[in-house]
Amino acid sequence: MIIQALAFYLFALTAIAAGVMVISARNPVHSVLFLILAFFNSAGLFVLIGAEFIAMILVIVYVGAVAVLFLFVVMMLDINFSELREGFLQYLPIGALVGIILAAELILIFGSWVISPEAAQSIAAPSAAPSELTNTHALGRLIYTQYVYLFQAAGLVLLIAMIGAIVLTLRTRPSVRRQRIAEQVSRPVEDVIEVKDVPTGSGI
Amino acid sequence: MNLAADISIAWPEIFVAVTAMLLLIFGVFQGNQSARLISWLTVGVMFIAAVLVLSSHSGRTVAFNDLFVVDAFANFAKVLLLLGAALTLILAMPFNAREGIPQFEFPVLVLFAVLGMMMMVSANDLISLYLGIELQSLSLYVLAAIRRDALRSAEAGLKYFVLGALSSGILLYGMSLVYGFAGSTGFDNLAAVFAAGDHDGAPIGVIVGLVFIIAGLAFKVSAVPFHMWTPDVYEGAPTPITAFFAVAPKIAAMALFVRVMLEPFGDLFEQWQQVIWFISLASMTLGAFAAINQTNIKRLMAYSSIGHMGFVLVGLAAGNETGAQGVLLYLTVYLFMNVGTFACILAMRRQGRMVEDIDQLAGLSRTSPKMALALAIFMFSMAGIPPLAGFFGKYYVFLAAIQAELYTLAVVGLLASVVSAFYYLRIVKLMYFDEPLDAFDQPVGKEISTIVIGTSAVTALFILVLWPVLGSAAIAAATLFAV
């Protein structure tokens, strides 16, 4: 138990510290790296509550794809981040005010939160008891049986997104020279290399 | 229920999905020169899908663990939207070849949009509703922007995308509230929960969620006050795409709207009736008054479509069986009038360039009398002049409103209909009584002339097919109240 508690505080504190660093780091590349650290620590927290599937998805999707994409964007685009950050102090009071109001509302809501007794009955039992199955098994059993229609429909939506991205952005440029490896490799030597007999002391 | 039975129930959708993917692969290998072939194949696929829909048994069946429902109502709407999509795709082919939209993805995206619409009208769960809407909308965003080098097309696509994403967010927010307070997303479960609840009113969270869902769906049917995107998108998108936007997605979204209101939320009628009442009234009024000043015929059609959606919503606000029947009848009529009018708009070309100004129609009766006659039929029908199709659509929704004792709505609707007659008749006046300009380019092409003749014949002689359509609309409407 004590090890779990220690691990929880370690992950939680590192995640919060990394989160603070994301918005306070001067260098945007450092910000993205801290973001990745925050993702890893949140994944650790998910493992602690037994949601290992979400933990792995967090690492794969957010660290593997989203954060790397951010990193590329930050490095490729010529944005002066220090200019963007000017006026941060100017807006700090109003930002802090909005934040405090939101926090107060959240505290009020969660302080008076009551779950109605009927709600517990109307929740559909999702699958077998969690102790019998791993998360991945349980999700797979639901997605590929009960919700197979939605799963396939979501797949089609993603296909449309892909078609749309290609239709709207792909341009064929006839002037671009592409590598055709098969053609390049299969060229006979005679076509490519010409042996010239150069007389000594004169050019070609 | 096992998977094989599920598949046999959703067979038209699965057929459309599989052929859409096959056509996509075919297009990728064949390149853009196959666009015309793929377009015709897509029309064929829609035709076969309509036959499959018609041949399925008419009783109410659910599939995929109650996520998907097939009943007479869904089948009626599916046949309508397949017909609308096929006709507009046929109209699009010569336009695309001429105006430089060579992409073979065009028909494939139309087919995927149609698949999304079929899933929408067959949704029996909030999640399948949402996925259907997204599948449809995402295809439509791309189609609006498909002329990516034209500034207005790109603007239309971007505007539609941003506002559509906002409305999807609103819809999802409402759905999550309903799920949180009612404990289920399935329509059958929701209906059972609300039927069992005390009649002093559902939990306030459900009401708030319901209002958000109505807002999201009103955006999809472009009802006031969620109509702002319509004129800009209609004007900016390529004309055949505008025709498609004006017909198939409206039919699907309206059918979905009616199902969501009457099936799961049927017992909350008192709560949603006032909201529908207001958006219906506002749509009819704005559609009538805002169209008066328009000079661009596509913008005029956008406001006209907003007004028509207001009339359709009168049937929903009535909340009875006659109302649902009137909605289906109105949508059928709307399909033929709109496809025909857009076919005429596509024929408005002078020296190889599309013209979109209403003034350009001046004296059309002398330069091309047949097209003027057809357009006059559509305009009279939209205004609701008696022997034509539009009259019957209006008659049945107002009949339902009178039965439900919504006298204010019926009176305002009739007044709005009189005001809108002004701008419909102005087009007729331009065509028949003004000095002619140069003739439009001839010939207009086989596709356009066939569709104009067909739809104007249906619009003019609708009284001959009125009873069969009314009969199947009645059967379809009855299934919504039988649950």
XYZ file of C-alpha atoms in Angstrom:
687
model
C 0.000 0.000 0.000
C 2.715 2.418 1.003
C 4.521 1.831 -2.259
C 1.359 2.607 -4.171
C 0.833 5.812 -2.234
C 4.422 6.827 -2.826
C 4.097 6.100 -6.523
C 0.877 8.092 -6.686
C 2.463 11.170 -5.116
C 5.526 10.842 -7.289
C 3.471 10.654 -10.509
C 0.985 13.311 -9.441
C 3.568 15.844 -8.326
C 5.731 15.296 -11.393
C 2.682 15.669 -13.641
C 1.706 18.957 -11.999
C 5.249 20.268 -12.066
C 5.588 19.293 -15.726
C 2.275 20.973 -16.466
C 3.478 24.199 -14.888
C 6.698 23.983 -16.843
C 4.773 23.542 -20.112
C 3.314 27.018 -19.807
C 6.273 28.692 -18.157
C 9.218 27.337 -20.149
C 10.846 29.974 -22.350
C 11.800 27.642 -25.150
C 8.774 26.113 -26.939
C 10.687 22.908 -27.631
C 11.217 22.516 -23.888
C 7.482 23.099 -23.415
C 6.655 20.188 -25.684
C 9.182 17.979 -23.932
C 7.603 18.829 -20.572
C 4.220 18.032 -22.101
C 5.531 14.577 -22.950
C 6.732 14.187 -19.352
C 3.252 15.167 -18.129
C 1.691 12.552 -20.438
C 3.994 9.828 -19.142
C 3.142 10.648 -15.538
C -0.592 10.676 -16.267
C -0.160 7.269 -17.871
C 1.485 6.148 -14.629
C -1.537 7.410 -12.689
C -3.858 5.439 -14.972
C -1.821 2.287 -14.344
C -2.211 2.869 -10.606
C -6.032 2.881 -10.855
C -5.959 -0.274 -12.964
C -6.768 1.286 -16.328
C -3.753 -0.098 -18.135
C -5.349 0.135 -21.577
C -5.945 3.874 -21.307
C -2.413 4.275 -19.973
C -0.923 2.567 -23.013
C -3.215 4.496 -25.406
C -2.154 7.734 -23.741
C 1.490 6.925 -24.331
C 0.990 5.694 -27.883
C -1.443 8.329 -29.121
C -0.463 11.422 -27.184
C 3.259 10.909 -26.823
C 3.751 8.968 -30.018
C 1.624 11.067 -32.319
C 0.250 14.285 -30.908
C 3.282 15.507 -28.982
C 5.644 14.605 -31.818
C 3.353 16.497 -34.183
C 3.506 19.515 -31.871
C 7.260 19.230 -31.817
C 7.413 19.243 -35.602
C 5.050 22.204 -35.825
C 7.032 24.143 -33.270
C 10.280 23.472 -35.043
C 9.022 23.937 -38.597
C 6.970 27.086 -38.214
C 8.738 30.352 -37.823
C 6.771 31.717 -34.905
C 8.298 34.079 -32.434
C 6.926 32.671 -29.224
C 8.382 35.345 -26.989
C 6.378 37.909 -28.957
C 3.234 35.856 -28.520
C 3.871 35.716 -24.823
C 4.111 39.493 -24.444
C 1.231 40.894 -22.502
C 1.000 37.734 -20.439
C 1.372 39.714 -17.216
C -1.083 42.299 -18.455
C -3.827 39.691 -18.769
C -2.777 37.755 -15.677
C -5.248 39.412 -13.251
C -8.321 38.812 -15.413
C -7.139 35.311 -16.255
C -6.627 34.548 -12.598
C -10.074 35.926 -11.809
C -11.736 33.668 -14.401
C -9.738 30.722 -13.083
C -10.766 31.398 -9.483
C -14.437 31.717 -10.453
C -14.286 28.422 -12.371
C -12.565 26.700 -9.469
C -15.176 28.042 -7.031
C -17.972 26.761 -9.259
C -16.371 23.353 -9.515
C -15.956 23.154 -5.746
C -19.595 24.148 -5.263
C -20.796 21.565 -7.746
C -18.748 18.711 -6.386
C -19.568 19.710 -2.806
C -23.283 19.298 -3.423
C -23.044 16.360 -5.839
C -25.553 13.629 -5.124
C -25.898 10.574 -7.302
C -29.528 9.582 -7.406
C -30.182 6.019 -6.257
C -32.090 5.214 -9.451
C -29.112 6.155 -11.556
C -27.111 3.257 -10.191
C -29.751 0.805 -11.391
C -30.168 2.217 -14.847
C -26.467 1.965 -15.687
C -26.022 -0.976 -18.008
C -23.556 -3.538 -16.677
C -20.807 -3.167 -19.257
C -19.196 -6.575 -19.133
C -17.882 -9.188 -16.797
C -16.475 -8.045 -13.469
C -13.255 -6.073 -13.950
C -11.271 -8.464 -11.815
C -11.870 -11.322 -14.227
C -10.656 -9.619 -17.368
C -7.984 -7.201 -18.420
C -9.167 -3.820 -19.718
C -8.158 -4.686 -23.235
C -10.164 -7.891 -23.243
C -13.211 -6.193 -21.801
C -13.080 -3.349 -24.322
C -12.507 -5.731 -27.192
C -15.462 -7.858 -26.188
C -17.720 -4.815 -26.220
C -16.372 -3.046 -29.293
C -16.370 -6.076 -31.555
C -19.713 -7.479 -30.436
C -22.207 -5.109 -28.938
C -20.904 -1.962 -30.588
C -19.550 -3.385 -33.836
C -21.899 -1.152 -35.835
C -20.565 1.991 -34.173
C -16.989 0.770 -34.477
C -17.351 0.275 -38.224
C -19.175 3.581 -38.624
C -16.371 5.374 -36.800
C -13.931 3.686 -39.155
C -15.853 5.061 -42.129
C -15.808 8.561 -40.632
C -12.020 8.329 -40.376
C -11.838 7.094 -43.979
C -13.793 10.159 -45.097
C -11.415 12.383 -43.156
C -8.509 10.797 -44.977
C -10.144 11.093 -48.418
C -11.016 14.707 -47.657
C -7.481 15.587 -46.653
C -6.131 14.052 -49.854
C -8.762 15.586 -52.160
C -8.299 19.062 -50.762
C -4.524 19.167 -50.462
C -2.848 16.745 -52.866
C -1.468 18.523 -55.904
C 0.300 16.736 -58.727
C 3.288 18.760 -59.852
C 4.486 17.553 -63.223
C 7.839 19.295 -62.802
C 8.838 17.274 -59.760
C 11.387 14.529 -60.473
C 10.603 11.414 -58.531
C 12.801 8.461 -57.720
C 11.861 5.385 -59.712
C 14.111 2.889 -58.087
C 13.317 -0.106 -60.304
C 13.966 1.941 -63.425
C 17.107 3.470 -62.011
C 18.587 0.149 -60.930
C 17.729 -1.642 -64.145
C 19.414 0.880 -66.430
C 22.163 -0.793 -68.425
C 25.660 0.442 -67.759
C 26.167 1.500 -71.407
C 23.364 4.106 -71.137
C 24.798 5.707 -68.077
C 28.562 5.562 -68.233
C 30.530 6.577 -71.236
C 34.251 5.929 -71.368
C 36.067 8.763 -73.069
C 39.581 8.515 -74.250
C 41.005 11.843 -73.229
C 44.313 12.801 -74.825
C 46.896 13.848 -72.275
C 47.150 17.582 -71.765
C 43.830 18.584 -73.376
C 40.184 18.788 -72.217
C 37.231 16.791 -73.474
C -29.710 -11.734 -32.472
C -26.772 -13.010 -34.454
C -24.634 -11.120 -36.868
C -26.058 -12.680 -40.030
C -29.565 -11.500 -39.151
C -28.210 -8.029 -38.318
C -26.468 -7.834 -41.659
C -29.573 -8.859 -43.554
C -31.503 -6.039 -41.876
C -28.846 -3.416 -42.642
C -28.185 -4.845 -46.088
C -28.798 -1.628 -48.121
C -26.347 0.322 -45.929
C -23.729 -2.414 -46.076
C -24.128 -2.639 -49.829
C -23.618 1.117 -50.196
C -20.606 1.111 -47.849
C -18.858 -1.779 -49.594
C -19.484 -0.474 -53.109
C -18.344 3.011 -52.077
C -15.031 1.563 -50.941
C -14.710 -0.554 -54.083
C -15.399 2.490 -56.263
C -12.790 4.420 -54.296
C -10.180 1.735 -54.960
C -11.220 1.594 -58.611
C -10.832 5.355 -58.881
C -7.429 5.336 -57.221
C -6.154 2.879 -59.806
C -7.871 4.428 -62.820
C -7.288 8.096 -62.039
C -9.476 11.088 -62.737
C -10.420 10.102 -66.280
C -12.684 7.440 -64.741
C -14.749 10.075 -62.905
C -17.647 9.885 -65.354
C -17.782 6.085 -65.234
C -17.661 6.152 -61.425
C -20.445 8.747 -61.366
C -22.718 6.520 -63.430
C -21.775 3.492 -61.329
C -22.617 5.523 -58.210
C -26.027 6.390 -59.672
C -26.507 2.674 -60.329
C -25.507 1.814 -56.776
C -28.031 4.318 -55.421
C -30.708 2.822 -57.644
C -29.928 -0.725 -56.448
C -29.857 0.497 -52.844
C -33.307 2.050 -53.323
C -34.571 -1.271 -54.700
C -33.032 -3.086 -51.700
C -34.703 -0.619 -49.332
C -38.059 -1.084 -51.046
C -37.790 -4.867 -51.048
C -37.060 -5.116 -47.334
C -40.028 -6.131 -45.227
C -41.908 -3.182 -43.858
C -42.278 -4.181 -40.215
C -40.163 -2.525 -37.549
C -36.944 -4.446 -36.948
C -33.904 -3.497 -34.906
C -30.376 -4.716 -35.409
C -26.923 -4.462 -33.834
C -28.180 -4.444 -30.239
C -30.861 -1.819 -30.838
C -28.428 0.631 -32.414
C -30.072 0.453 -35.817
C -33.726 0.392 -36.783
C -35.501 -0.298 -40.038
C -39.150 0.655 -40.329
C -41.499 2.094 -42.924
C -40.552 5.643 -41.874
C -36.838 5.022 -42.420
C -37.509 3.289 -45.728
C -39.630 6.163 -47.007
C -36.949 8.708 -46.121
C -34.189 6.510 -47.578
C -35.927 6.171 -50.932
C -36.431 9.939 -51.048
C -32.849 10.802 -50.242
C -31.432 8.176 -52.608
C -33.608 9.598 -55.375
C -32.527 13.149 -54.580
C -28.851 12.223 -54.448
C -29.000 10.238 -57.700
C -30.756 13.050 -59.574
C -28.337 15.710 -58.354
C -25.378 13.487 -59.185
C -26.662 13.086 -62.742
C -26.979 16.892 -62.913
C -23.427 17.259 -61.629
C -21.737 15.153 -64.317
C -21.823 17.587 -67.280
C -21.114 20.487 -64.910
C -18.050 18.787 -63.472
C -16.674 17.928 -66.880
C -17.167 21.512 -68.077
C -16.183 23.541 -65.050
C -13.064 21.662 -64.101
C -13.962 19.458 -61.170
C -12.206 16.347 -62.423
C -11.799 14.521 -59.121
C -13.118 10.963 -59.132
C -13.594 11.344 -55.363
C -16.610 13.556 -56.048
C -19.140 10.740 -56.658
C -17.493 8.586 -54.000
C -17.917 11.335 -51.418
C -21.534 11.803 -52.489
C -22.051 8.082 -51.960
C -20.463 8.204 -48.494
C -22.634 11.211 -47.629
C -25.680 9.212 -48.708
C -24.516 6.319 -46.543
C -24.292 8.711 -43.584
C -27.804 9.943 -44.307
C -29.174 6.401 -44.467
C -27.522 5.709 -41.122
C -29.078 8.892 -39.737
C -32.631 7.991 -40.646
C -32.077 4.466 -39.329
C -30.483 5.569 -36.064
C -32.007 4.073 -32.951
C -29.430 5.329 -30.491
C -27.903 8.723 -29.800
C -24.426 7.429 -30.661
C -25.426 5.946 -34.015
C -27.297 9.178 -34.715
C -24.128 11.149 -34.068
C -21.916 8.893 -36.183
C -24.389 9.063 -39.069
C -24.455 12.849 -38.891
C -20.675 13.049 -38.788
C -20.242 10.693 -41.730
C -22.660 12.832 -43.719
C -21.311 16.203 -42.616
C -17.658 15.365 -43.126
C -18.361 14.335 -46.727
C -20.393 17.490 -47.271
C -17.641 19.764 -45.932
C -15.219 18.290 -48.438
C -17.759 18.517 -51.261
C -18.445 22.204 -50.520
C -14.740 22.978 -50.810
C -13.993 20.605 -53.683
C -13.153 23.476 -56.036
C -10.222 24.245 -53.857
C -8.728 26.879 -56.163
C -11.914 28.940 -56.215
C -11.922 31.319 -53.283
C -15.666 31.174 -52.698
C -15.805 27.390 -52.720
C -12.992 27.162 -50.185
C -14.704 29.818 -48.083
C -17.993 27.905 -48.235
C -16.261 24.704 -47.156
C -14.434 26.361 -44.292
C -17.517 28.203 -43.042
C -19.590 25.060 -43.211
C -16.887 23.096 -41.430
C -16.387 25.531 -38.558
C -20.098 26.082 -37.930
C -20.848 22.395 -38.455
C -18.214 21.424 -35.908
C -19.757 23.901 -33.470
C -23.212 22.428 -33.987
C -21.862 18.898 -33.564
C -20.341 20.013 -30.285
C -23.674 21.437 -29.144
C -25.432 18.234 -30.184
C -22.924 16.060 -28.314
C -23.211 18.231 -25.227
C -26.967 17.792 -25.241
C -26.625 14.052 -25.796
C -24.221 13.701 -22.874
C -26.640 15.588 -20.622
C -29.512 13.346 -21.682
C -27.363 10.269 -21.119
C -26.268 11.541 -17.728
C -29.779 12.229 -16.504
C -31.715 9.446 -18.219
C -29.060 6.734 -17.957
C -29.210 5.471 -21.522
C -28.538 6.485 -25.104
C -30.872 3.992 -26.785
C -34.081 5.476 -28.161
C -36.203 2.598 -26.859
C -34.752 2.886 -23.364
C -35.115 6.657 -23.351
C -38.751 6.372 -24.429
C -39.376 3.852 -21.654
C -37.664 6.067 -19.054
C -39.672 9.155 -20.034
C -42.924 7.216 -20.293
C -42.432 5.847 -16.791
C -41.375 9.186 -15.292
C -43.813 11.389 -13.438
C -45.561 13.841 -15.708
C -44.697 16.935 -13.698
C -41.690 17.110 -15.952
C -38.516 15.249 -16.686
C -35.327 16.137 -14.789
C -34.151 19.615 -15.673
C -30.935 18.148 -17.078
C -32.880 16.175 -19.656
C -34.752 19.306 -20.700
C -31.520 21.270 -21.081
C -29.996 18.372 -23.038
C -33.089 18.164 -25.221
C -32.853 21.858 -26.056
C -29.203 21.417 -27.037
C -30.086 18.416 -29.218
C -32.810 20.461 -30.913
C -30.301 23.263 -31.517
C -27.832 20.846 -33.106
C -30.467 19.264 -35.324
C -31.954 22.656 -36.251
C -28.525 23.603 -37.527
C -28.501 20.561 -39.790
C -31.892 21.439 -41.289
C -30.887 25.146 -41.333
C -33.817 26.383 -39.293
C -33.753 29.892 -37.828
C -31.872 30.886 -35.615
C -29.253 28.352 -36.768
C -29.475 29.198 -40.462
C -26.589 31.674 -40.844
C -24.357 29.302 -42.778
C -26.933 28.468 -45.440
C -26.828 31.446 -47.846
C -23.028 31.658 -47.867
C -22.522 27.934 -48.329
C -25.201 27.715 -51.011
C -23.699 30.634 -52.888
C -20.083 29.506 -52.611
C -20.389 25.794 -53.285
C -20.442 24.572 -56.911
C -24.051 24.641 -58.158
C -24.673 20.852 -58.394
C -23.341 20.535 -54.840
C -25.734 23.282 -53.780
C -28.536 21.275 -55.372
C -27.374 18.220 -53.444
C -27.157 20.231 -50.174
C -30.644 21.580 -50.705
C -32.207 18.155 -51.144
C -30.729 14.982 -49.689
C -29.178 16.215 -46.391
C -32.292 18.258 -45.640
C -34.526 15.225 -46.122
C -32.286 13.032 -43.970
C -31.890 15.593 -41.202
C -35.589 16.363 -41.131
C -36.518 12.666 -40.986
C -34.018 12.225 -38.163
C -35.401 15.298 -36.390
C -38.925 13.890 -36.545
C -37.826 10.482 -35.298
C -35.776 11.875 -32.399
C -38.575 14.147 -31.268
C -41.404 11.643 -31.604
C -39.735 8.373 -30.589
C -37.406 8.829 -27.593
C -38.707 12.231 -26.528
C -42.334 11.619 -27.476
C -43.442 11.789 -23.849
C -41.747 15.155 -23.395
C -43.963 16.609 -26.125
C -45.039 19.575 -24.006
C -41.411 20.478 -23.390
C -40.204 20.480 -26.985
C -43.323 21.632 -28.742
C -42.777 25.278 -27.795
C -39.178 25.173 -29.061
C -40.187 23.635 -32.402
C -43.093 26.087 -32.568
C -40.682 28.998 -32.264
C -38.055 27.797 -34.751
C -40.791 26.905 -37.231
C -42.372 30.341 -36.949
C -39.017 32.115 -37.172
C -37.892 30.048 -40.181
C -41.074 30.698 -42.134
C -40.917 34.429 -41.440
C -37.232 34.865 -42.146
C -37.398 32.673 -45.235
C -40.197 34.871 -46.573
C -38.734 38.288 -45.800
C -34.983 37.791 -46.244
C -35.375 36.348 -49.741
C -37.076 39.479 -51.083
C -33.856 41.444 -51.445
C -31.727 38.701 -52.966
C -30.318 39.135 -56.449
C -28.371 35.884 -56.642
C -30.624 32.953 -57.422
C -28.592 30.520 -55.296
C -28.929 32.784 -52.262
C -32.618 33.092 -53.028
C -32.909 29.311 -53.057
C -31.090 29.206 -49.715
C -33.649 31.485 -48.079
C -36.444 29.652 -49.850
C -35.105 26.394 -48.385
C -35.024 27.951 -44.891
C -38.645 28.936 -45.365
C -39.601 25.461 -46.583
C -37.941 23.900 -43.540
C -40.097 26.188 -41.405
C -43.206 24.831 -43.137
C -42.020 21.241 -42.624
C -41.436 21.948 -38.932
C -45.093 23.016 -38.622
C -45.938 19.353 -39.156
C -43.499 18.347 -36.422
C -44.794 21.000 -34.026
C -48.254 19.493 -34.410
C -46.792 16.272 -33.018
C -49.560 14.042 -34.327
C -49.763 11.395 -37.016
C -51.142 13.793 -39.625
C -48.174 16.040 -38.874
C -45.600 13.316 -39.476
C -47.439 12.322 -42.639
C -47.463 15.947 -43.760
C -43.707 16.197 -43.112
C -43.028 13.205 -45.366
C -45.360 14.471 -48.077
C -43.795 17.943 -47.931
C -40.302 16.458 -48.190
C -41.343 14.449 -51.270
C -42.737 17.543 -52.950
C -39.728 19.614 -51.881
C -37.400 17.055 -53.483
C -38.992 17.362 -56.942
C -39.396 21.147 -56.846
C -35.832 21.749 -55.730
C -34.106 19.303 -58.051
C -36.068 20.789 -60.948
C -35.268 24.376 -60.022
C -31.573 23.614 -59.640
C -31.573 21.829 -62.982
C -32.902 25.079 -64.483
C -30.242 27.077 -62.627
C -27.595 24.765 -64.090
C -28.957 25.539 -67.547
C -28.400 29.289 -66.982
C -25.239 29.669 -69.037
C -24.333 32.443 -71.394
C -21.251 32.211 -73.651
C -20.030 29.238 -71.676
C -20.177 30.994 -68.316
C -22.599 30.273 -65.504
C -24.819 33.236 -64.625
C -26.490 33.417 -61.238
C -28.259 36.785 -61.228
C -32.028 36.668 -61.122
C -32.207 39.575 -63.594
C -30.546 37.387 -66.204
C -33.778 35.413 -66.474
C -35.564 38.392 -68.028
C -37.605 37.499 -71.088
C -36.769 33.821 -70.882
C -40.234 32.968 -72.186
C -39.251 34.296 -75.589
C -35.716 32.945 -75.797
C -36.390 29.454 -74.415
C -40.095 28.987 -73.738
C -39.852 25.389 -72.487
C -37.382 26.188 -69.728
C -39.430 29.269 -68.774
C -42.538 27.113 -68.524
C -40.772 24.531 -66.348
C -39.284 27.197 -64.066
C -42.677 28.878 -63.822
C -44.215 25.559 -62.739
C -41.572 25.165 -60.017
C -42.030 28.754 -58.822
C -45.829 28.465 -58.704
C -45.478 25.162 -56.898
C -43.082 26.624 -54.311
C -45.479 29.496 -53.776
C -48.194 26.903 -53.122
C -50.626 27.586 -55.964
C -53.350 24.876 -55.797
C -53.154 22.271 -58.525
C -49.355 22.005 -58.207
C -47.354 19.835 -55.842
C -46.328 22.543 -53.375
C -49.926 23.190 -52.431
C -50.471 19.656 -51.153
C -47.342 19.753 -49.023
C -48.475 22.984 -47.360
C -52.063 21.795 -47.096
C -51.219 18.693 -45.078
C -48.821 20.370 -42.627
C -51.334 23.147 -41.974
C -54.112 20.575 -41.633
C -52.037 18.910 -38.909
C -51.447 22.271 -37.232
C -55.175 23.004 -37.203
C -55.881 19.554 -35.741
C -53.349 20.234 -32.999
C -54.954 23.650 -32.425
C -51.839 25.585 -33.358
C -53.820 28.418 -34.914
C -51.126 31.099 -34.565
C -48.616 28.922 -36.351
C -51.046 28.150 -39.163
C -51.984 31.815 -39.637
C -48.370 33.018 -39.590
C -47.478 30.201 -41.967
C -50.151 31.247 -44.438
C -49.045 34.888 -44.237
C -45.397 33.874 -44.748
C -46.500 31.824 -47.721
C -48.194 34.899 -49.208
C -45.067 37.023 -48.675
C -42.831 34.372 -50.217
C -45.167 34.176 -53.215
C -43.912 37.688 -53.995
C -40.386 36.661 -54.850
C -41.406 33.438 -56.559
C -43.827 35.329 -58.751
C -41.241 38.038 -59.405
C -39.169 35.405 -61.228
C -42.231 34.449 -63.295
C -42.848 38.122 -64.053
C -39.208 38.584 -65.132
C -39.435 35.609 -67.441
C -42.748 36.451 -69.040
C -43.146 40.225 -69.026
C -39.661 41.746 -69.236
C -37.560 42.568 -72.258
C -35.517 39.527 -73.291
C -31.743 39.435 -72.920
C -29.502 37.219 -75.035
C -30.545 33.600 -75.141
C -28.900 31.093 -72.845
C -26.490 28.592 -74.368
C -28.185 25.795 -76.294
C -28.425 22.867 -76.067
C -28.510 22.478 -72.313
C -27.614 18.797 -72.445
C -29.546 15.554 -72.238
C -29.162 15.128 -68.476
C -30.514 18.552 -67.554
C -33.390 18.546 -70.026
C -34.525 15.035 -69.025
C -34.507 15.916 -65.343
C -36.268 19.247 -65.911
C -38.998 17.526 -67.935
C -39.375 14.701 -65.412
C -39.497 16.841 -62.283
C -41.755 19.488 -63.827
C -44.148 16.757 -64.932
C -44.234 15.326 -61.408
C -44.666 18.805 -59.906
C -47.463 19.775 -62.290
C -49.332 16.460 -62.164
C -48.663 15.617 -58.539
C -52.355 15.146 -57.936
C -52.150 11.904 -59.939
C -49.575 10.370 -57.580
C -50.871 12.129 -54.473
C -52.865 9.210 -53.067
C -50.175 6.519 -53.317
C -47.578 8.890 -51.804
C -49.993 9.951 -49.113
C -50.817 6.314 -48.363
C -47.228 5.226 -47.902
C -46.492 8.403 -45.932
C -49.379 7.502 -43.643
C -47.997 3.985 -43.102
C -44.550 5.454 -42.474
C -45.885 8.034 -40.031
C -47.893 5.412 -38.181
C -44.747 3.420 -37.319
C -43.445 6.368 -35.300
C -46.483 6.309 -33.057
C -46.851 2.550 -32.820
C -43.866 2.073 -30.484
